[in-house]
Amino acid sequence: MAEASGQKLTARNLVLGSLGVLVLLLSGLWLIDPDAFPVGSVTEAEGPAPALPSEYNTPPLSEAERIARLQRSIDEQRKYVEKLQAQLNDPNGEYHKAEKRFQDIDAERDKVRREIRDLKEAGKDLEAAAREVALKDIEARWQRQRDRFNLAIQERKTLQESIATATKQLHEDERALARLSGAPSSSASPSGGSDAPLAVPTSAAKAKEKSASPSLSPPALLSAPSSPLAPSAPAAASSPSIPVLPPNNRVSREVERAREEAKLKEEAAKKAESKVQSISERIETLTENIALTKKLLQDARRRADFEQQTKAQLEKELQQKTSAKAPNAELQDIQRRIDLAQQRFQQAFAEIHSTTDHLHDLQEELNRLQAAQVRALHDAAAKKQAAEAAEERIAQLQNPFRPRNIVHWLLSHGPRLLFIALGTFVFYRLSRTFSRRLVQILSQGA
């Protein structure tokens, strides 16, 4: 009897000791978990972003300043495009005048050549020699008009390219203004306007899911479809036999909040990357516009130099004709051409000034965009780093060997395992007791 009582006490002490060791083990695992006593947000705090370079370490412009400056740039760019188009389509522009003058002098040269050939065939050598002297003057004028027309052709080609590039830059600035002000942009490109209306696809997808499955409750706004803790309509429809448990425990709420935060940071990172891409496209177009504007400036300078040289040649010719006692009609014609050359020189000089001013404005805009690109790259890198940290945080929270997850697993499955162990132990004790009783009965009967 005493032996049986001692065995009972020993078994009881063994069970109580095991429970005590299990409780101490769980408490130790709970205490060594660095997240056992969370402070602040569930996710880890974001580290400080790397500092900007010293030359860009100036306070960024506010949205009001950016909108006002961008609107002013759009207005100036639109006026510039209208000016270039008017210059291109002007029937009295330099291109059409140069074309008409060259056609006239070319026809006159061909006519004089035919006259000289006819006079030589008719044997009128003296008259042919006189026409050959006049032909030399016509050849010089033809050379000048040909060079002027070539310059006008080159300038017209550059003008057409500048109009196309300036129009492209105008549209990109309008899309950037629409994104800043929140207004819809009808000319938004897939790359530049992908970061503006972010809530529209979400609303359309929700409406589609709601119409496809009206009996299911709509998903949460920030629920992650890949999370087993958050119910979603497609998952419930594809596997109706799998029960979906609500996030009713601390670990599930932690993971769910971490996923929501990671989703927000990922969207912010995508917005920042889209902004960087938009600024890069604007810089590329602006750089091309600056190159073409420099080309227009070079064409205007060449035209001014050419007209100045033409004027100097005509003045020299006028002096020679005056010394040779040339007829007044011929002298007046040379003086008229000198006045026209001076007028064309003044026009080219004015165009040089206006193009130079516009080039300075474009260069300032490029400097502002480059500074904005540096800030956008810096912001995109910081947000990408935050998104990656949030993903690492989710992986850490879902690590099965994390002490918190081990504790959660033991709390979820421990009672069941304990009941199984106790049942096994009771069955073992009962089987030993019954076997002993059976042995005693058989021994007494024998």
Short mmCIF file of C-alpha atoms in Angstrom, two decimals:
data_model
loop_
_atom_site.label_atom_id
_atom_site.label_comp_id
_atom_site.label_asym_id
_atom_site.label_seq_id
_atom_site.Cartn_x
_atom_site.Cartn_y
_atom_site.Cartn_z
CA MET A 1 0.00 0.00 0.00
CA ALA A 2 2.83 2.37 0.92
CA GLU A 3 4.62 1.45 -2.28
CA ALA A 4 1.54 2.34 -4.38
CA SER A 5 1.15 5.64 -2.54
CA GLY A 6 4.79 6.48 -3.18
CA GLN A 7 4.42 5.73 -6.87
CA LYS A 8 1.39 8.04 -7.05
CA LEU A 9 3.33 10.85 -5.39
CA THR A 10 6.24 10.27 -7.74
CA ALA A 11 3.97 10.42 -10.81
CA ARG A 12 2.26 13.53 -9.52
CA ASN A 13 5.57 15.24 -8.87
CA LEU A 14 6.74 14.25 -12.32
CA VAL A 15 3.67 15.80 -13.95
CA LEU A 16 3.88 18.97 -11.87
CA GLY A 17 7.61 19.26 -12.53
CA SER A 18 7.07 18.89 -16.26
CA LEU A 19 4.38 21.58 -16.23
CA GLY A 20 6.67 23.87 -14.25
CA VAL A 21 9.55 23.35 -16.65
CA LEU A 22 7.20 24.02 -19.60
CA VAL A 23 5.95 27.24 -18.01
CA LEU A 24 9.50 28.40 -17.30
CA LEU A 25 10.55 27.56 -20.84
CA LEU A 26 7.67 29.53 -22.33
CA SER A 27 8.37 32.48 -20.06
CA GLY A 28 12.04 32.42 -21.04
CA LEU A 29 11.23 32.33 -24.73
CA TRP A 30 8.81 35.20 -24.26
CA LEU A 31 11.31 37.33 -22.39
CA ILE A 32 14.23 36.76 -24.76
CA ASP A 33 12.12 37.89 -27.70
CA PRO A 34 13.16 41.48 -28.50
CA ASP A 35 9.59 42.22 -29.60
CA ALA A 36 8.05 40.97 -26.37
CA PHE A 37 7.63 44.54 -25.19
CA PRO A 38 7.11 46.58 -28.39
CA VAL A 39 7.53 50.30 -28.22
CA GLY A 40 5.88 52.51 -30.81
CA SER A 41 4.94 51.10 -34.20
CA VAL A 42 4.84 47.40 -34.99
CA THR A 43 7.40 47.70 -37.75
CA GLU A 44 10.96 48.74 -37.25
CA ALA A 45 11.74 52.42 -37.34
CA GLU A 46 13.09 53.68 -40.62
CA GLY A 47 16.72 54.68 -40.51
CA PRO A 48 17.67 58.24 -41.40
CA ALA A 49 17.95 58.87 -45.12
CA PRO A 50 21.42 59.66 -46.50
CA ALA A 51 22.21 63.35 -46.68
CA LEU A 52 21.93 65.28 -49.94
CA PRO A 53 25.07 66.67 -51.60
CA SER A 54 26.03 70.13 -50.37
CA GLU A 55 25.22 71.83 -53.68
CA TYR A 56 21.65 70.47 -53.54
CA ASN A 57 21.18 70.91 -49.79
CA THR A 58 18.68 73.74 -50.24
CA PRO A 59 15.07 73.64 -49.09
CA PRO A 60 12.81 72.29 -51.83
CA LEU A 61 10.10 74.45 -53.35
CA SER A 62 6.58 74.16 -52.02
CA GLU A 63 3.82 72.81 -54.25
CA ALA A 64 2.40 76.33 -54.74
CA GLU A 65 5.79 77.61 -55.93
CA ARG A 66 6.29 74.61 -58.20
CA ILE A 67 2.83 74.99 -59.75
CA ALA A 68 3.28 78.75 -60.29
CA ARG A 69 6.75 78.30 -61.81
CA LEU A 70 5.61 75.42 -64.01
CA GLN A 71 2.56 77.37 -65.23
CA ARG A 72 4.80 80.33 -66.09
CA SER A 73 7.18 78.01 -67.97
CA ILE A 74 4.24 76.50 -69.88
CA ASP A 75 2.97 79.94 -70.90
CA GLU A 76 6.42 81.01 -72.10
CA GLN A 77 6.96 77.72 -73.94
CA ARG A 78 3.57 78.01 -75.63
CA LYS A 79 4.39 81.55 -76.81
CA TYR A 80 7.76 80.33 -78.09
CA VAL A 81 6.15 77.49 -80.05
CA GLU A 82 3.60 79.88 -81.55
CA LYS A 83 6.44 82.22 -82.54
CA LEU A 84 8.37 79.42 -84.23
CA GLN A 85 5.26 78.21 -86.07
CA ALA A 86 4.50 81.75 -87.25
CA GLN A 87 8.10 82.09 -88.43
CA LEU A 88 7.89 78.78 -90.25
CA ASN A 89 4.56 79.51 -91.96
CA ASP A 90 5.20 83.19 -92.72
CA PRO A 91 4.86 83.66 -96.52
CA ASN A 92 7.06 86.77 -96.23
CA GLY A 93 9.68 85.00 -94.11
CA GLU A 94 13.36 84.71 -94.91
CA TYR A 95 13.02 81.24 -96.42
CA HIS A 96 10.40 82.26 -99.00
CA LYS A 97 12.24 85.48 -99.82
CA ALA A 98 15.54 83.66 -100.29
CA GLU A 99 13.81 81.06 -102.45
CA LYS A 100 12.18 83.72 -104.62
CA ARG A 101 15.43 85.72 -105.00
CA PHE A 102 17.42 82.62 -105.91
CA GLN A 103 14.82 81.50 -108.45
CA ASP A 104 14.87 84.95 -110.05
CA ILE A 105 18.65 85.21 -110.24
CA ASP A 106 18.93 81.61 -111.44
CA ALA A 107 16.43 82.29 -114.23
CA GLU A 108 18.25 85.52 -115.12
CA ARG A 109 21.60 83.69 -115.29
CA ASP A 110 20.17 81.01 -117.57
CA LYS A 111 18.64 83.70 -119.77
CA VAL A 112 21.95 85.59 -120.10
CA ARG A 113 23.79 82.36 -120.88
CA ARG A 114 21.36 81.56 -123.66
CA GLU A 115 21.71 85.09 -125.03
CA ILE A 116 25.50 84.79 -125.08
CA ARG A 117 25.29 81.45 -126.86
CA ASP A 118 22.88 82.85 -129.44
CA LEU A 119 25.05 85.91 -130.03
CA LYS A 120 28.15 83.78 -130.56
CA GLU A 121 26.26 81.54 -132.98
CA ALA A 122 25.14 84.66 -134.87
CA GLY A 123 28.75 85.92 -135.05
CA LYS A 124 28.16 88.96 -132.81
CA ASP A 125 31.28 88.58 -130.73
CA LEU A 126 31.38 92.16 -129.41
CA GLU A 127 27.85 92.02 -128.09
CA ALA A 128 28.55 88.56 -126.63
CA ALA A 129 31.64 89.91 -124.84
CA ALA A 130 29.57 92.74 -123.33
CA ARG A 131 26.99 90.25 -122.07
CA GLU A 132 29.78 88.12 -120.60
CA VAL A 133 30.90 91.12 -118.53
CA ALA A 134 27.33 91.46 -117.22
CA LEU A 135 27.25 87.70 -116.64
CA LYS A 136 30.16 87.97 -114.18
CA ASP A 137 28.12 90.35 -112.01
CA ILE A 138 25.12 88.01 -112.26
CA GLU A 139 27.30 85.03 -111.31
CA ALA A 140 28.46 86.84 -108.16
CA ARG A 141 24.87 87.67 -107.22
CA TRP A 142 23.81 84.09 -108.00
CA GLN A 143 26.55 82.79 -105.69
CA ARG A 144 25.40 85.02 -102.84
CA GLN A 145 21.75 84.17 -103.31
CA ARG A 146 22.55 80.46 -103.47
CA ASP A 147 24.48 80.63 -100.18
CA ARG A 148 21.68 82.63 -98.59
CA PHE A 149 19.09 80.09 -99.74
CA ASN A 150 21.19 77.19 -98.39
CA LEU A 151 21.33 78.95 -95.02
CA ALA A 152 17.56 79.46 -95.11
CA ILE A 153 16.99 75.78 -95.93
CA GLN A 154 19.19 74.66 -93.03
CA GLU A 155 17.49 77.10 -90.70
CA ARG A 156 14.05 75.90 -91.79
CA LYS A 157 14.97 72.26 -91.03
CA THR A 158 16.27 73.23 -87.60
CA LEU A 159 13.12 75.27 -87.07
CA GLN A 160 10.89 72.27 -87.78
CA GLU A 161 12.88 70.07 -85.38
CA SER A 162 12.73 72.77 -82.72
CA ILE A 163 8.96 73.05 -83.05
CA ALA A 164 8.54 69.30 -82.62
CA THR A 165 10.83 69.17 -79.58
CA ALA A 166 9.36 72.30 -77.98
CA THR A 167 5.84 70.92 -78.46
CA LYS A 168 6.88 67.65 -76.83
CA GLN A 169 8.37 69.56 -73.90
CA LEU A 170 5.18 71.62 -73.62
CA HIS A 171 3.05 68.47 -73.37
CA GLU A 172 5.34 66.95 -70.74
CA ASP A 173 5.18 70.14 -68.67
CA GLU A 174 1.39 70.13 -68.95
CA ARG A 175 1.28 66.54 -67.70
CA ALA A 176 3.58 67.45 -64.81
CA LEU A 177 1.33 70.38 -63.94
CA ALA A 178 -1.72 68.11 -64.05
CA ARG A 179 -0.05 65.69 -61.64
CA LEU A 180 0.88 68.51 -59.27
CA SER A 181 -2.53 70.16 -59.28
CA GLY A 182 -4.49 66.89 -59.31
CA ALA A 183 -6.32 67.79 -62.52
CA PRO A 184 -6.95 65.09 -65.19
CA SER A 185 -4.55 65.17 -68.13
CA SER A 186 -5.88 64.04 -71.51
CA SER A 187 -2.39 63.78 -73.01
CA ALA A 188 -0.85 61.72 -70.23
CA SER A 189 1.58 59.13 -71.46
CA PRO A 190 1.82 55.62 -69.95
CA SER A 191 5.18 56.36 -68.36
CA GLY A 192 4.59 59.89 -67.21
CA GLY A 193 1.04 59.60 -65.96
CA SER A 194 1.15 56.25 -64.28
CA ASP A 195 1.53 57.75 -60.82
CA ALA A 196 -1.38 60.19 -60.88
CA PRO A 197 -4.70 58.35 -60.48
CA LEU A 198 -3.83 55.54 -58.13
CA ALA A 199 -7.28 55.16 -56.57
CA VAL A 200 -9.16 54.65 -59.81
CA PRO A 201 -7.97 51.10 -60.64
CA THR A 202 -8.61 50.05 -57.04
CA SER A 203 -12.17 51.30 -57.15
CA ALA A 204 -12.80 49.63 -60.51
CA ALA A 205 -11.38 46.34 -59.25
CA LYS A 206 -13.58 46.51 -56.17
CA ALA A 207 -16.65 47.18 -58.26
CA LYS A 208 -15.79 44.23 -60.50
CA GLU A 209 -15.31 41.88 -57.51
CA LYS A 210 -18.54 43.11 -55.96
CA SER A 211 -20.52 42.49 -59.15
CA ALA A 212 -18.92 39.07 -59.68
CA SER A 213 -19.68 37.79 -56.15
CA PRO A 214 -22.53 39.80 -54.52
CA SER A 215 -22.96 37.31 -51.67
CA LEU A 216 -19.41 37.79 -50.38
CA SER A 217 -18.42 40.61 -48.11
CA PRO A 218 -16.07 43.16 -49.75
CA PRO A 219 -12.39 42.85 -48.81
CA ALA A 220 -10.67 45.32 -46.59
CA LEU A 221 -9.06 48.35 -48.23
CA LEU A 222 -5.55 47.35 -47.20
CA SER A 223 -5.88 43.59 -47.11
CA ALA A 224 -3.14 41.57 -48.77
CA PRO A 225 -4.44 38.83 -51.10
CA SER A 226 -1.50 36.58 -50.26
CA SER A 227 -2.14 36.72 -46.52
CA PRO A 228 -3.82 33.65 -45.06
CA LEU A 229 -5.13 35.78 -42.24
CA ALA A 230 -7.11 38.26 -44.32
CA PRO A 231 -10.18 36.95 -46.21
CA SER A 232 -10.56 37.80 -49.87
CA ALA A 233 -13.25 37.01 -52.40
CA PRO A 234 -11.09 35.11 -54.95
CA ALA A 235 -9.54 32.91 -52.24
CA ALA A 236 -12.93 32.07 -50.73
CA ALA A 237 -14.34 31.25 -54.15
CA SER A 238 -11.45 29.03 -55.20
CA SER A 239 -11.16 27.04 -51.95
CA PRO A 240 -14.50 27.17 -50.04
CA SER A 241 -13.58 24.17 -47.86
CA ILE A 242 -10.65 25.97 -46.17
CA PRO A 243 -11.84 27.97 -43.15
CA VAL A 244 -10.61 31.53 -43.00
CA LEU A 245 -9.79 32.59 -39.47
CA PRO A 246 -9.99 36.23 -38.42
CA PRO A 247 -6.85 37.83 -37.04
CA ASN A 248 -7.86 37.34 -33.42
CA ASN A 249 -4.37 36.88 -31.96
CA ARG A 250 -1.47 39.23 -31.39
CA VAL A 251 0.89 37.65 -33.91
CA SER A 252 -1.73 37.73 -36.69
CA ARG A 253 -2.48 41.39 -36.01
CA GLU A 254 1.25 42.14 -36.08
CA VAL A 255 1.72 40.42 -39.45
CA GLU A 256 -1.41 42.05 -40.86
CA ARG A 257 -0.35 45.54 -39.80
CA ALA A 258 3.16 44.91 -41.13
CA ARG A 259 1.69 43.84 -44.50
CA GLU A 260 -0.53 46.90 -44.67
CA GLU A 261 2.40 49.14 -43.86
CA ALA A 262 4.60 47.36 -46.41
CA LYS A 263 1.92 47.82 -49.06
CA LEU A 264 1.72 51.55 -48.36
CA LYS A 265 5.50 51.89 -48.50
CA GLU A 266 5.67 49.91 -51.73
CA GLU A 267 3.07 52.23 -53.32
CA ALA A 268 5.03 55.24 -52.09
CA ALA A 269 8.21 53.78 -53.60
CA LYS A 270 6.44 53.22 -56.93
CA LYS A 271 5.19 56.81 -56.91
CA ALA A 272 8.71 58.05 -56.23
CA GLU A 273 10.16 55.91 -59.05
CA SER A 274 7.48 57.19 -61.44
CA LYS A 275 8.32 60.76 -60.44
CA VAL A 276 12.02 60.12 -61.13
CA GLN A 277 11.16 58.65 -64.54
CA SER A 278 8.94 61.63 -65.38
CA ILE A 279 11.66 64.13 -64.43
CA SER A 280 14.25 62.14 -66.40
CA GLU A 281 12.05 62.24 -69.50
CA ARG A 282 11.55 65.98 -69.09
CA ILE A 283 15.31 66.48 -68.72
CA GLU A 284 15.95 64.41 -71.86
CA THR A 285 13.45 66.44 -73.89
CA LEU A 286 14.74 69.71 -72.45
CA THR A 287 18.33 68.77 -73.30
CA GLU A 288 17.29 68.04 -76.87
CA ASN A 289 15.44 71.36 -77.00
CA ILE A 290 18.53 73.19 -75.73
CA ALA A 291 20.70 71.53 -78.39
CA LEU A 292 18.28 72.58 -81.15
CA THR A 293 18.03 76.10 -79.74
CA LYS A 294 21.83 76.33 -79.85
CA LYS A 295 21.65 75.18 -83.45
CA LEU A 296 19.11 77.91 -84.22
CA LEU A 297 21.42 80.42 -82.56
CA GLN A 298 24.33 79.24 -84.71
CA ASP A 299 22.17 79.53 -87.85
CA ALA A 300 21.16 83.08 -86.88
CA ARG A 301 24.79 84.01 -86.29
CA ARG A 302 25.86 82.55 -89.62
CA ARG A 303 23.06 84.49 -91.32
CA ALA A 304 24.15 87.70 -89.60
CA ASP A 305 27.78 87.13 -90.61
CA PHE A 306 26.72 86.36 -94.16
CA GLU A 307 24.64 89.54 -94.45
CA GLN A 308 27.47 91.56 -92.99
CA GLN A 309 29.90 90.12 -95.53
CA THR A 310 27.37 90.73 -98.31
CA LYS A 311 27.02 94.34 -97.24
CA ALA A 312 30.80 94.81 -97.21
CA GLN A 313 31.10 93.30 -100.71
CA LEU A 314 28.29 95.51 -102.04
CA GLU A 315 29.82 98.62 -100.51
CA LYS A 316 33.15 97.76 -102.16
CA GLU A 317 31.36 97.17 -105.44
CA LEU A 318 29.54 100.50 -105.06
CA GLN A 319 32.84 102.31 -104.62
CA GLN A 320 34.26 100.64 -107.73
CA LYS A 321 31.17 101.46 -109.79
CA THR A 322 31.21 105.04 -108.55
CA SER A 323 34.86 105.42 -109.50
CA ALA A 324 34.13 103.90 -112.92
CA LYS A 325 31.32 106.47 -113.51
CA ALA A 326 28.66 103.78 -113.75
CA PRO A 327 25.09 104.78 -114.59
CA ASN A 328 22.94 106.12 -111.71
CA ALA A 329 20.40 103.32 -112.15
CA GLU A 330 23.08 100.72 -111.52
CA LEU A 331 24.42 102.61 -108.52
CA GLN A 332 20.93 102.93 -107.06
CA ASP A 333 20.35 99.21 -107.51
CA ILE A 334 23.56 98.42 -105.58
CA GLN A 335 22.57 100.88 -102.84
CA ARG A 336 19.15 99.22 -102.62
CA ARG A 337 20.79 95.83 -102.17
CA ILE A 338 23.07 97.30 -99.46
CA ASP A 339 20.01 98.57 -97.57
CA LEU A 340 18.34 95.17 -97.85
CA ALA A 341 21.46 93.44 -96.56
CA GLN A 342 21.58 95.87 -93.62
CA GLN A 343 17.90 95.19 -92.91
CA ARG A 344 18.44 91.44 -92.98
CA PHE A 345 21.44 91.84 -90.70
CA GLN A 346 19.34 93.75 -88.15
CA GLN A 347 16.68 91.02 -88.26
CA ALA A 348 19.27 88.28 -87.72
CA PHE A 349 20.86 90.28 -84.89
CA ALA A 350 17.48 90.68 -83.15
CA GLU A 351 16.83 86.97 -83.57
CA ILE A 352 20.24 86.25 -82.00
CA HIS A 353 19.26 88.26 -78.93
CA SER A 354 15.83 86.62 -78.54
CA THR A 355 17.23 83.12 -79.08
CA THR A 356 20.02 83.76 -76.55
CA ASP A 357 17.48 84.89 -73.94
CA HIS A 358 15.36 81.81 -74.58
CA LEU A 359 18.45 79.61 -74.32
CA HIS A 360 19.26 81.11 -70.92
CA ASP A 361 15.70 80.38 -69.76
CA LEU A 362 15.99 76.78 -70.93
CA GLN A 363 19.33 76.38 -69.18
CA GLU A 364 17.85 77.68 -65.91
CA GLU A 365 14.95 75.28 -66.27
CA LEU A 366 17.42 72.44 -66.85
CA ASN A 367 19.31 73.36 -63.68
CA ARG A 368 16.05 73.33 -61.69
CA LEU A 369 15.06 69.98 -63.14
CA GLN A 370 18.46 68.48 -62.39
CA ALA A 371 18.18 69.63 -58.77
CA ALA A 372 14.66 68.18 -58.63
CA GLN A 373 15.97 64.93 -60.13
CA VAL A 374 18.63 64.65 -57.40
CA ARG A 375 15.99 65.16 -54.71
CA ALA A 376 13.62 62.72 -56.41
CA LEU A 377 16.36 60.08 -56.66
CA HIS A 378 17.21 60.64 -53.02
CA ASP A 379 13.54 60.33 -52.00
CA ALA A 380 13.03 57.24 -54.20
CA ALA A 381 16.08 55.54 -52.70
CA ALA A 382 14.86 56.27 -49.16
CA LYS A 383 11.36 54.98 -49.90
CA LYS A 384 12.72 51.90 -51.64
CA GLN A 385 14.91 51.22 -48.64
CA ALA A 386 11.88 51.62 -46.36
CA ALA A 387 9.85 49.22 -48.53
CA GLU A 388 12.65 46.64 -48.43
CA ALA A 389 12.90 47.04 -44.66
CA ALA A 390 9.14 46.47 -44.40
CA GLU A 391 9.43 43.29 -46.47
CA GLU A 392 12.27 42.09 -44.26
CA ARG A 393 10.13 42.85 -41.25
CA ILE A 394 7.33 40.66 -42.64
CA ALA A 395 9.79 37.83 -43.26
CA GLN A 396 11.05 38.21 -39.71
CA LEU A 397 7.52 38.16 -38.29
CA GLN A 398 6.70 35.04 -40.31
CA ASN A 399 9.89 33.19 -39.36
CA PRO A 400 8.74 29.94 -37.68
CA PHE A 401 11.83 29.92 -35.43
CA ARG A 402 11.11 33.35 -34.04
CA PRO A 403 10.56 33.05 -30.26
CA ARG A 404 7.20 34.80 -30.44
CA ASN A 405 6.02 32.39 -33.16
CA ILE A 406 7.32 29.43 -31.16
CA VAL A 407 5.36 30.64 -28.12
CA HIS A 408 2.28 31.17 -30.27
CA TRP A 409 2.60 27.68 -31.72
CA LEU A 410 2.99 26.17 -28.28
CA LEU A 411 -0.02 28.09 -26.98
CA SER A 412 -2.07 26.98 -29.97
CA HIS A 413 -1.00 23.33 -30.07
CA GLY A 414 0.38 22.83 -26.56
CA PRO A 415 -2.94 22.07 -24.81
CA ARG A 416 -3.79 19.47 -27.42
CA LEU A 417 -0.37 17.85 -27.12
CA LEU A 418 -0.64 18.02 -23.33
CA PHE A 419 -4.01 16.28 -23.40
CA ILE A 420 -2.57 13.61 -25.67
CA ALA A 421 0.40 13.14 -23.33
CA LEU A 422 -1.86 13.00 -20.26
CA GLY A 423 -4.19 10.56 -22.01
CA THR A 424 -1.25 8.36 -22.90
CA PHE A 425 0.05 8.54 -19.35
CA VAL A 426 -3.37 7.70 -17.86
CA PHE A 427 -3.82 4.85 -20.30
CA TYR A 428 -0.38 3.58 -19.34
CA ARG A 429 -1.18 3.73 -15.62
CA LEU A 430 -4.55 2.08 -16.08
CA SER A 431 -3.04 -0.68 -18.19
CA ARG A 432 -0.43 -1.38 -15.51
CA THR A 433 -3.04 -1.38 -12.79
CA PHE A 434 -5.35 -3.73 -14.72
CA SER A 435 -2.45 -6.00 -15.59
CA ARG A 436 -1.42 -6.25 -11.94
CA ARG A 437 -4.96 -6.95 -10.84
CA LEU A 438 -5.25 -9.57 -13.53
CA VAL A 439 -2.03 -11.19 -12.40
CA GLN A 440 -3.21 -11.20 -8.76
CA ILE A 441 -6.57 -12.75 -9.72
CA LEU A 442 -4.89 -15.43 -11.78
CA SER A 443 -2.37 -16.17 -9.02
CA GLN A 444 -5.11 -16.44 -6.37
CA GLY A 445 -7.18 -18.76 -8.58
CA ALA A 446 -4.18 -21.00 -9.12
#
